[in-house]
PDB file of C-alpha atoms in Angstrom:
ATOM      1  CA  UNK A   1      -0.322  -0.305   0.213  1.00  0.00           C
ATOM      2  CA  UNK A   2       1.511   3.386  -0.630  1.00  0.00           C
ATOM      3  CA  UNK A   3       2.158   6.298   1.292  1.00  0.00           C
ATOM      4  CA  UNK A   4      -0.429   9.030   0.688  1.00  0.00           C
ATOM      5  CA  UNK A   5      -3.378   6.066   1.060  1.00  0.00           C
ATOM      6  CA  UNK A   6      -1.581   3.751   3.890  1.00  0.00           C
ATOM      7  CA  UNK A   7      -2.678   8.154   5.553  1.00  0.00           C
ATOM      8  CA  UNK A   8      -5.192   9.399   3.622  1.00  0.00           C
ATOM      9  CA  UNK A   9      -7.702   8.279   6.207  1.00  0.00           C
ATOM     10  CA  UNK A  10      -8.523   6.631   3.320  1.00  0.00           C
ATOM     11  CA  UNK A  11      -9.835   3.049   5.084  1.00  0.00           C
ATOM     12  CA  UNK A  12     -12.536   2.917   8.226  1.00  0.00           C
ATOM     13  CA  UNK A  13     -12.130   6.067  11.033  1.00  0.00           C
ATOM     14  CA  UNK A  14      -8.064   6.079  10.415  1.00  0.00           C
ATOM     15  CA  UNK A  15      -6.645   9.494  10.805  1.00  0.00           C
ATOM     16  CA  UNK A  16      -2.983  11.135  10.974  1.00  0.00           C
ATOM     17  CA  UNK A  17      -2.993  12.465  14.230  1.00  0.00           C
ATOM     18  CA  UNK A  18      -4.485   9.123  15.481  1.00  0.00           C
ATOM     19  CA  UNK A  19      -0.924   7.527  14.034  1.00  0.00           C
ATOM     20  CA  UNK A  20       1.174   9.914  15.634  1.00  0.00           C
ATOM     21  CA  UNK A  21      -1.221   9.581  18.789  1.00  0.00           C
ATOM     22  CA  UNK A  22      -0.517   5.752  19.006  1.00  0.00           C
ATOM     23  CA  UNK A  23       3.104   5.213  17.426  1.00  0.00           C
ATOM     24  CA  UNK A  24       5.088   3.836  19.795  1.00  0.00           C
ATOM     25  CA  UNK A  25       8.511   5.607  18.168  1.00  0.00           C
ATOM     26  CA  UNK A  26      11.004   3.136  17.089  1.00  0.00           C
ATOM     27  CA  UNK A  27      14.094   4.537  16.197  1.00  0.00           C
ATOM     28  CA  UNK A  28      15.547   3.141  12.825  1.00  0.00           C
ATOM     29  CA  UNK A  29      18.733   1.786  14.699  1.00  0.00           C
ATOM     30  CA  UNK A  30      16.379  -0.403  16.407  1.00  0.00           C
ATOM     31  CA  UNK A  31      14.665  -2.316  13.375  1.00  0.00           C
ATOM     32  CA  UNK A  32      18.047  -4.570  13.802  1.00  0.00           C
ATOM     33  CA  UNK A  33      17.427  -5.731  16.299  1.00  0.00           C
ATOM     34  CA  UNK A  34      13.130  -6.485  16.249  1.00  0.00           C
ATOM     35  CA  UNK A  35      12.797 -10.342  16.033  1.00  0.00           C
ATOM     36  CA  UNK A  36      10.435 -12.040  14.071  1.00  0.00           C
ATOM     37  CA  UNK A  37       7.230 -11.950  16.041  1.00  0.00           C
ATOM     38  CA  UNK A  38       8.577  -7.664  16.784  1.00  0.00           C
ATOM     39  CA  UNK A  39       8.342  -6.976  14.234  1.00  0.00           C
ATOM     40  CA  UNK A  40       5.708  -8.687  12.483  1.00  0.00           C
ATOM     41  CA  UNK A  41       3.151  -7.350  15.544  1.00  0.00           C
ATOM     42  CA  UNK A  42       5.130  -3.592  14.371  1.00  0.00           C
ATOM     43  CA  UNK A  43       3.365  -4.347  10.640  1.00  0.00           C
ATOM     44  CA  UNK A  44       0.472  -5.335  11.356  1.00  0.00           C
ATOM     45  CA  UNK A  45      -0.201  -2.468  13.849  1.00  0.00           C
ATOM     46  CA  UNK A  46      -2.362   0.597  13.146  1.00  0.00           C
ATOM     47  CA  UNK A  47       0.145   3.040  12.721  1.00  0.00           C
ATOM     48  CA  UNK A  48       2.338   4.087   9.392  1.00  0.00           C
ATOM     49  CA  UNK A  49       5.834   2.177   8.758  1.00  0.00           C
ATOM     50  CA  UNK A  50       6.748  -0.477   9.008  1.00  0.00           C
ATOM     51  CA  UNK A  51       4.628  -1.278   5.609  1.00  0.00           C
ATOM     52  CA  UNK A  52       4.994  -1.875   1.871  1.00  0.00           C
ATOM     53  CA  UNK A  53       8.489  -0.471   1.139  1.00  0.00           C
ATOM     54  CA  UNK A  54      10.000  -2.633   4.759  1.00  0.00           C
ATOM     55  CA  UNK A  55       8.266  -5.902   3.119  1.00  0.00           C
ATOM     56  CA  UNK A  56      10.533  -4.560  -0.280  1.00  0.00           C
ATOM     57  CA  UNK A  57      13.870  -3.748   1.810  1.00  0.00           C
ATOM     58  CA  UNK A  58      13.803  -7.176   3.490  1.00  0.00           C
ATOM     59  CA  UNK A  59      12.659  -9.708   0.848  1.00  0.00           C
ATOM     60  CA  UNK A  60      15.481  -8.319  -0.444  1.00  0.00           C
ATOM     61  CA  UNK A  61      17.999  -8.510   2.293  1.00  0.00           C
ATOM     62  CA  UNK A  62      16.531 -12.143   2.899  1.00  0.00           C
ATOM     63  CA  UNK A  63      17.194 -12.327  -1.297  1.00  0.00           C
ATOM     64  CA  UNK A  64      21.037 -11.021  -0.618  1.00  0.00           C
ATOM     65  CA  UNK A  65      20.939 -13.716   2.314  1.00  0.00           C
ATOM     66  CA  UNK A  66      19.978 -16.506   0.337  1.00  0.00           C
ATOM     67  CA  UNK A  67      23.673 -15.792  -1.853  1.00  0.00           C
ATOM     68  CA  UNK A  68      25.039 -15.769   0.240  1.00  0.00           C
ATOM     69  CA  UNK A  69      24.455 -19.106   1.262  1.00  0.00           C
ATOM     70  CA  UNK A  70      24.669 -20.489  -1.207  1.00  0.00           C
ATOM     71  CA  UNK A  71      27.938 -18.860  -2.555  1.00  0.00           C
ATOM     72  CA  UNK A  72      29.618 -19.386   0.757  1.00  0.00           C
ATOM     73  CA  UNK A  73      29.313 -23.689  -0.029  1.00  0.00           C
ATOM     74  CA  UNK A  74      30.901 -23.093  -4.094  1.00  0.00           C
ATOM     75  CA  UNK A  75      33.850 -20.696  -1.900  1.00  0.00           C
ATOM     76  CA  UNK A  76      36.506 -23.054  -1.351  1.00  0.00           C
ATOM     77  CA  UNK A  77      36.269 -24.960  -5.699  1.00  0.00           C
ATOM     78  CA  UNK A  78      37.779 -25.094  -7.787  1.00  0.00           C
ATOM     79  CA  UNK A  79      38.236 -21.827 -10.692  1.00  0.00           C
ATOM     80  CA  UNK A  80      36.614 -20.061 -11.467  1.00  0.00           C
ATOM     81  CA  UNK A  81      33.501 -21.146  -9.260  1.00  0.00           C
ATOM     82  CA  UNK A  82      35.513 -20.556  -5.775  1.00  0.00           C
ATOM     83  CA  UNK A  83      36.853 -17.205  -7.650  1.00  0.00           C
ATOM     84  CA  UNK A  84      32.685 -16.095  -8.658  1.00  0.00           C
ATOM     85  CA  UNK A  85      31.715 -17.309  -6.008  1.00  0.00           C
ATOM     86  CA  UNK A  86      34.187 -15.494  -3.343  1.00  0.00           C
ATOM     87  CA  UNK A  87      33.063 -11.731  -5.072  1.00  0.00           C
ATOM     88  CA  UNK A  88      29.454 -13.038  -4.861  1.00  0.00           C
ATOM     89  CA  UNK A  89      29.411 -13.438  -1.887  1.00  0.00           C
ATOM     90  CA  UNK A  90      31.534  -9.401  -1.248  1.00  0.00           C
ATOM     91  CA  UNK A  91      29.031  -8.255  -2.887  1.00  0.00           C
ATOM     92  CA  UNK A  92      25.722 -10.494  -1.618  1.00  0.00           C
ATOM     93  CA  UNK A  93      26.933  -9.285   2.199  1.00  0.00           C
ATOM     94  CA  UNK A  94      27.536  -5.082   0.862  1.00  0.00           C
ATOM     95  CA  UNK A  95      23.495  -5.435  -0.491  1.00  0.00           C
ATOM     96  CA  UNK A  96      21.967  -7.140   2.348  1.00  0.00           C
ATOM     97  CA  UNK A  97      23.638  -4.471   4.969  1.00  0.00           C
ATOM     98  CA  UNK A  98      21.943  -2.051   1.862  1.00  0.00           C
ATOM     99  CA  UNK A  99      19.011  -3.521   2.007  1.00  0.00           C
ATOM    100  CA  UNK A 100      18.128  -2.853   5.556  1.00  0.00           C
ATOM    101  CA  UNK A 101      19.525   0.806   5.980  1.00  0.00           C
ATOM    102  CA  UNK A 102      16.578   1.847   2.990  1.00  0.00           C
ATOM    103  CA  UNK A 103      14.500   0.000   5.721  1.00  0.00           C
ATOM    104  CA  UNK A 104      14.950   2.130   8.575  1.00  0.00           C
ATOM    105  CA  UNK A 105      14.888   4.634   5.836  1.00  0.00           C
ATOM    106  CA  UNK A 106      11.965   4.192   5.061  1.00  0.00           C
ATOM    107  CA  UNK A 107      10.199   3.991   8.124  1.00  0.00           C
ATOM    108  CA  UNK A 108      12.137   7.488   8.703  1.00  0.00           C
ATOM    109  CA  UNK A 109      10.903   8.741   5.701  1.00  0.00           C
ATOM    110  CA  UNK A 110       7.159   7.969   6.256  1.00  0.00           C
ATOM    111  CA  UNK A 111       7.271   9.650   9.999  1.00  0.00           C
ATOM    112  CA  UNK A 112       7.934  12.627   8.067  1.00  0.00           C
ATOM    113  CA  UNK A 113       5.259  12.094   6.279  1.00  0.00           C
ATOM    114  CA  UNK A 114       2.269  11.639   8.983  1.00  0.00           C
ATOM    115  CA  UNK A 115       3.526  15.072  10.079  1.00  0.00           C
ATOM    116  CA  UNK A 116       3.068  16.098   6.934  1.00  0.00           C
ATOM    117  CA  UNK A 117      -0.311  15.157   6.888  1.00  0.00           C
ATOM    118  CA  UNK A 118      -0.888  16.238  11.151  1.00  0.00           C
ATOM    119  CA  UNK A 119       0.050  20.092  10.644  1.00  0.00           C
ATOM    120  CA  UNK A 120      -3.123  22.088  10.552  1.00  0.00           C
ATOM    121  CA  UNK A 121      -5.553  23.200   8.370  1.00  0.00           C
ATOM    122  CA  UNK A 122      -8.252  25.131   9.978  1.00  0.00           C
ATOM    123  CA  UNK A 123      -7.335  28.352   6.772  1.00  0.00           C
ATOM    124  CA  UNK A 124      -6.934  28.128   3.691  1.00  0.00           C
ATOM    125  CA  UNK A 125      -2.901  29.335   3.627  1.00  0.00           C
ATOM    126  CA  UNK A 126      -2.750  26.277   6.206  1.00  0.00           C
ATOM    127  CA  UNK A 127      -4.459  23.957   3.838  1.00  0.00           C
ATOM    128  CA  UNK A 128      -1.713  24.741   1.091  1.00  0.00           C
ATOM    129  CA  UNK A 129       0.986  24.162   3.358  1.00  0.00           C
ATOM    130  CA  UNK A 130      -0.108  20.497   4.584  1.00  0.00           C
ATOM    131  CA  UNK A 131      -0.844  19.906   0.608  1.00  0.00           C
ATOM    132  CA  UNK A 132       2.355  20.933  -0.531  1.00  0.00           C
ATOM    133  CA  UNK A 133       4.102  18.984   2.590  1.00  0.00           C
ATOM    134  CA  UNK A 134       2.402  16.204   2.194  1.00  0.00           C
ATOM    135  CA  UNK A 135       3.150  16.216  -1.267  1.00  0.00           C
ATOM    136  CA  UNK A 136       6.943  17.028  -1.164  1.00  0.00           C
ATOM    137  CA  UNK A 137       6.663  13.945   2.196  1.00  0.00           C
ATOM    138  CA  UNK A 138       5.499  11.664  -0.242  1.00  0.00           C
ATOM    139  CA  UNK A 139       8.480  12.396  -2.986  1.00  0.00           C
ATOM    140  CA  UNK A 140      11.739  11.952  -0.567  1.00  0.00           C
ATOM    141  CA  UNK A 141       8.941   9.308   0.790  1.00  0.00           C
ATOM    142  CA  UNK A 142       9.639   8.117  -2.905  1.00  0.00           C
ATOM    143  CA  UNK A 143      13.963   7.914  -2.120  1.00  0.00           C
ATOM    144  CA  UNK A 144      14.192   4.635   0.000  1.00  0.00           C
ATOM    145  CA  UNK A 145      11.617   2.457  -3.130  1.00  0.00           C
ATOM    146  CA  UNK A 146      13.172   3.633  -5.539  1.00  0.00           C
ATOM    147  CA  UNK A 147      17.249   3.247  -4.440  1.00  0.00           C
ATOM    148  CA  UNK A 148      16.015  -0.851  -3.546  1.00  0.00           C
ATOM    149  CA  UNK A 149      14.934  -1.162  -7.437  1.00  0.00           C
ATOM    150  CA  UNK A 150      18.680  -0.211  -7.879  1.00  0.00           C
ATOM    151  CA  UNK A 151      19.318  -3.125  -5.182  1.00  0.00           C
ATOM    152  CA  UNK A 152      17.616  -5.682  -6.900  1.00  0.00           C
ATOM    153  CA  UNK A 153      18.746  -5.233 -10.809  1.00  0.00           C
ATOM    154  CA  UNK A 154      21.918  -6.352  -8.910  1.00  0.00           C
ATOM    155  CA  UNK A 155      20.338  -8.837  -6.580  1.00  0.00           C
ATOM    156  CA  UNK A 156      18.558 -10.131 -10.501  1.00  0.00           C
ATOM    157  CA  UNK A 157      22.053 -10.032 -11.851  1.00  0.00           C
ATOM    158  CA  UNK A 158      23.956 -12.110  -9.060  1.00  0.00           C
ATOM    159  CA  UNK A 159      21.186 -14.843  -8.930  1.00  0.00           C
ATOM    160  CA  UNK A 160      22.588 -15.331 -13.168  1.00  0.00           C
ATOM    161  CA  UNK A 161      25.484 -16.019 -11.874  1.00  0.00           C
ATOM    162  CA  UNK A 162      24.793 -18.203  -8.398  1.00  0.00           C
ATOM    163  CA  UNK A 163      22.828 -20.311 -11.538  1.00  0.00           C
ATOM    164  CA  UNK A 164      25.981 -21.213 -13.574  1.00  0.00           C
ATOM    165  CA  UNK A 165      27.176 -22.088 -10.880  1.00  0.00           C
ATOM    166  CA  UNK A 166      24.730 -24.205  -8.068  1.00  0.00           C
ATOM    167  CA  UNK A 167      24.284 -27.561  -7.692  1.00  0.00           C
ATOM    168  CA  UNK A 168      21.937 -29.829  -6.215  1.00  0.00           C
ATOM    169  CA  UNK A 169      19.899 -28.679  -3.585  1.00  0.00           C
ATOM    170  CA  UNK A 170      22.098 -25.378  -3.395  1.00  0.00           C
ATOM    171  CA  UNK A 171      19.572 -24.604  -6.814  1.00  0.00           C
ATOM    172  CA  UNK A 172      16.514 -24.761  -5.131  1.00  0.00           C
ATOM    173  CA  UNK A 173      17.481 -21.291  -3.316  1.00  0.00           C
ATOM    174  CA  UNK A 174      18.784 -19.200  -5.960  1.00  0.00           C
ATOM    175  CA  UNK A 175      15.605 -19.592  -7.010  1.00  0.00           C
ATOM    176  CA  UNK A 176      14.196 -18.599  -3.902  1.00  0.00           C
ATOM    177  CA  UNK A 177      15.943 -15.104  -4.212  1.00  0.00           C
ATOM    178  CA  UNK A 178      15.420 -15.071  -7.123  1.00  0.00           C
ATOM    179  CA  UNK A 179      11.676 -14.559  -6.006  1.00  0.00           C
ATOM    180  CA  UNK A 180      12.455 -12.845  -3.452  1.00  0.00           C
ATOM    181  CA  UNK A 181      14.180 -10.580  -4.928  1.00  0.00           C
ATOM    182  CA  UNK A 182      10.402  -9.781  -7.637  1.00  0.00           C
ATOM    183  CA  UNK A 183       8.322  -9.544  -4.259  1.00  0.00           C
ATOM    184  CA  UNK A 184      11.281  -6.694  -3.839  1.00  0.00           C
ATOM    185  CA  UNK A 185      10.527  -4.734  -7.269  1.00  0.00           C
ATOM    186  CA  UNK A 186       7.374  -5.392  -7.731  1.00  0.00           C
ATOM    187  CA  UNK A 187       6.538  -4.072  -5.077  1.00  0.00           C
ATOM    188  CA  UNK A 188       9.215  -0.756  -4.374  1.00  0.00           C
ATOM    189  CA  UNK A 189       7.289   0.404  -8.433  1.00  0.00           C
ATOM    190  CA  UNK A 190       3.784   0.719  -7.171  1.00  0.00           C
ATOM    191  CA  UNK A 191       5.443   2.172  -3.805  1.00  0.00           C
ATOM    192  CA  UNK A 192       7.642   5.133  -5.921  1.00  0.00           C
ATOM    193  CA  UNK A 193       4.496   5.786  -8.281  1.00  0.00           C
ATOM    194  CA  UNK A 194       1.525   5.904  -5.462  1.00  0.00           C
ATOM    195  CA  UNK A 195       4.686   8.639  -3.436  1.00  0.00           C
ATOM    196  CA  UNK A 196       5.415  11.001  -6.305  1.00  0.00           C
ATOM    197  CA  UNK A 197       1.994  10.174  -8.270  1.00  0.00           C
ATOM    198  CA  UNK A 198       1.471  14.339  -6.574  1.00  0.00           C
ATOM    199  CA  UNK A 199       3.909  15.830  -8.289  1.00  0.00           C
ATOM    200  CA  UNK A 200       3.408  13.494 -11.844  1.00  0.00           C
ATOM    201  CA  UNK A 201       5.137  15.863 -13.631  1.00  0.00           C
ATOM    202  CA  UNK A 202       8.418  17.409 -12.275  1.00  0.00           C
ATOM    203  CA  UNK A 203      11.673  16.671 -12.412  1.00  0.00           C
ATOM    204  CA  UNK A 204      11.831  15.091  -9.599  1.00  0.00           C
ATOM    205  CA  UNK A 205       9.212  12.804 -10.250  1.00  0.00           C
ATOM    206  CA  UNK A 206      10.057  12.199 -13.680  1.00  0.00           C
ATOM    207  CA  UNK A 207      13.771  10.920 -11.869  1.00  0.00           C
ATOM    208  CA  UNK A 208      12.008   8.299 -10.125  1.00  0.00           C
ATOM    209  CA  UNK A 209       9.487   6.611 -12.711  1.00  0.00           C
ATOM    210  CA  UNK A 210      11.944   6.547 -14.793  1.00  0.00           C
ATOM    211  CA  UNK A 211      14.413   4.300 -12.525  1.00  0.00           C
ATOM    212  CA  UNK A 212      11.604   2.226 -11.922  1.00  0.00           C
ATOM    213  CA  UNK A 213      11.198   2.174 -15.462  1.00  0.00           C
ATOM    214  CA  UNK A 214      13.521  -1.110 -16.244  1.00  0.00           C
ATOM    215  CA  UNK A 215      11.310  -3.187 -13.247  1.00  0.00           C
ATOM    216  CA  UNK A 216       9.167  -5.293 -15.773  1.00  0.00           C
ATOM    217  CA  UNK A 217      13.004  -6.347 -17.693  1.00  0.00           C
ATOM    218  CA  UNK A 218      14.348  -7.547 -14.108  1.00  0.00           C
ATOM    219  CA  UNK A 219      11.447  -9.116 -13.781  1.00  0.00           C
ATOM    220  CA  UNK A 220      11.340 -11.287 -16.312  1.00  0.00           C
ATOM    221  CA  UNK A 221      15.300 -11.714 -15.599  1.00  0.00           C
ATOM    222  CA  UNK A 222      13.826 -14.187 -11.571  1.00  0.00           C
ATOM    223  CA  UNK A 223      11.266 -15.386 -13.180  1.00  0.00           C
ATOM    224  CA  UNK A 224      13.674 -16.943 -15.961  1.00  0.00           C
ATOM    225  CA  UNK A 225      16.314 -17.107 -13.638  1.00  0.00           C
ATOM    226  CA  UNK A 226      13.701 -19.795 -11.749  1.00  0.00           C
ATOM    227  CA  UNK A 227      12.124 -21.494 -14.194  1.00  0.00           C
ATOM    228  CA  UNK A 228      15.334 -22.330 -15.214  1.00  0.00           C
ATOM    229  CA  UNK A 229      16.511 -24.194 -11.670  1.00  0.00           C
ATOM    230  CA  UNK A 230      12.777 -25.901 -11.917  1.00  0.00           C
ATOM    231  CA  UNK A 231      13.658 -27.320 -15.518  1.00  0.00           C
ATOM    232  CA  UNK A 232      16.857 -27.925 -13.801  1.00  0.00           C
ATOM    233  CA  UNK A 233      15.598 -29.977 -10.669  1.00  0.00           C
ATOM    234  CA  UNK A 234      12.996 -31.731 -13.059  1.00  0.00           C
TER     235      UNK A 234
END
């Protein structure tokens, strides 16, 4: 769900001021230490974040972790397999960290949008300032999912490389990484499109739209990795 719909009160009786009163503040530095149960509880809570973009980021982080797992099993192999595995391992670990950082950045950006929704709107001038602040906040909130598309593009490439050197059950983990990457890419594109909608036509919005332009091709490549692996295992 895009940040604008999530924060607008468009569903039921949700209202941004309720979010600000009820939200239990969580420093973004805590995100990496959340247990799975704590993360899911926060995801299900009546708060603006974490939400879809955080889910996308964690899918990307899991994809990177799976690729690192497979690479570690192949590092000791003879050249060139071992060299490819070492290269993939190093980059997968960097992308894993980058994805978690983007989850944290998204939570911070969504909280800024929530603050904009909570601005006063009693006068026409206040409403104009509030609308501008919301649109600006949403444009900024499109940044983390747009950057996640770049992360996802690299992950697809790593999946393709690992599919060439994996074997046996490890190939199933590469396929899982490809599917997790595809989920991250698809979710991120939708969130970027939702967030830039109020500023469509501006240079900033069009730049962000261009970032998500390659997603369809990336999804096809990820699906090809999975399907090729399924055929190889069958």
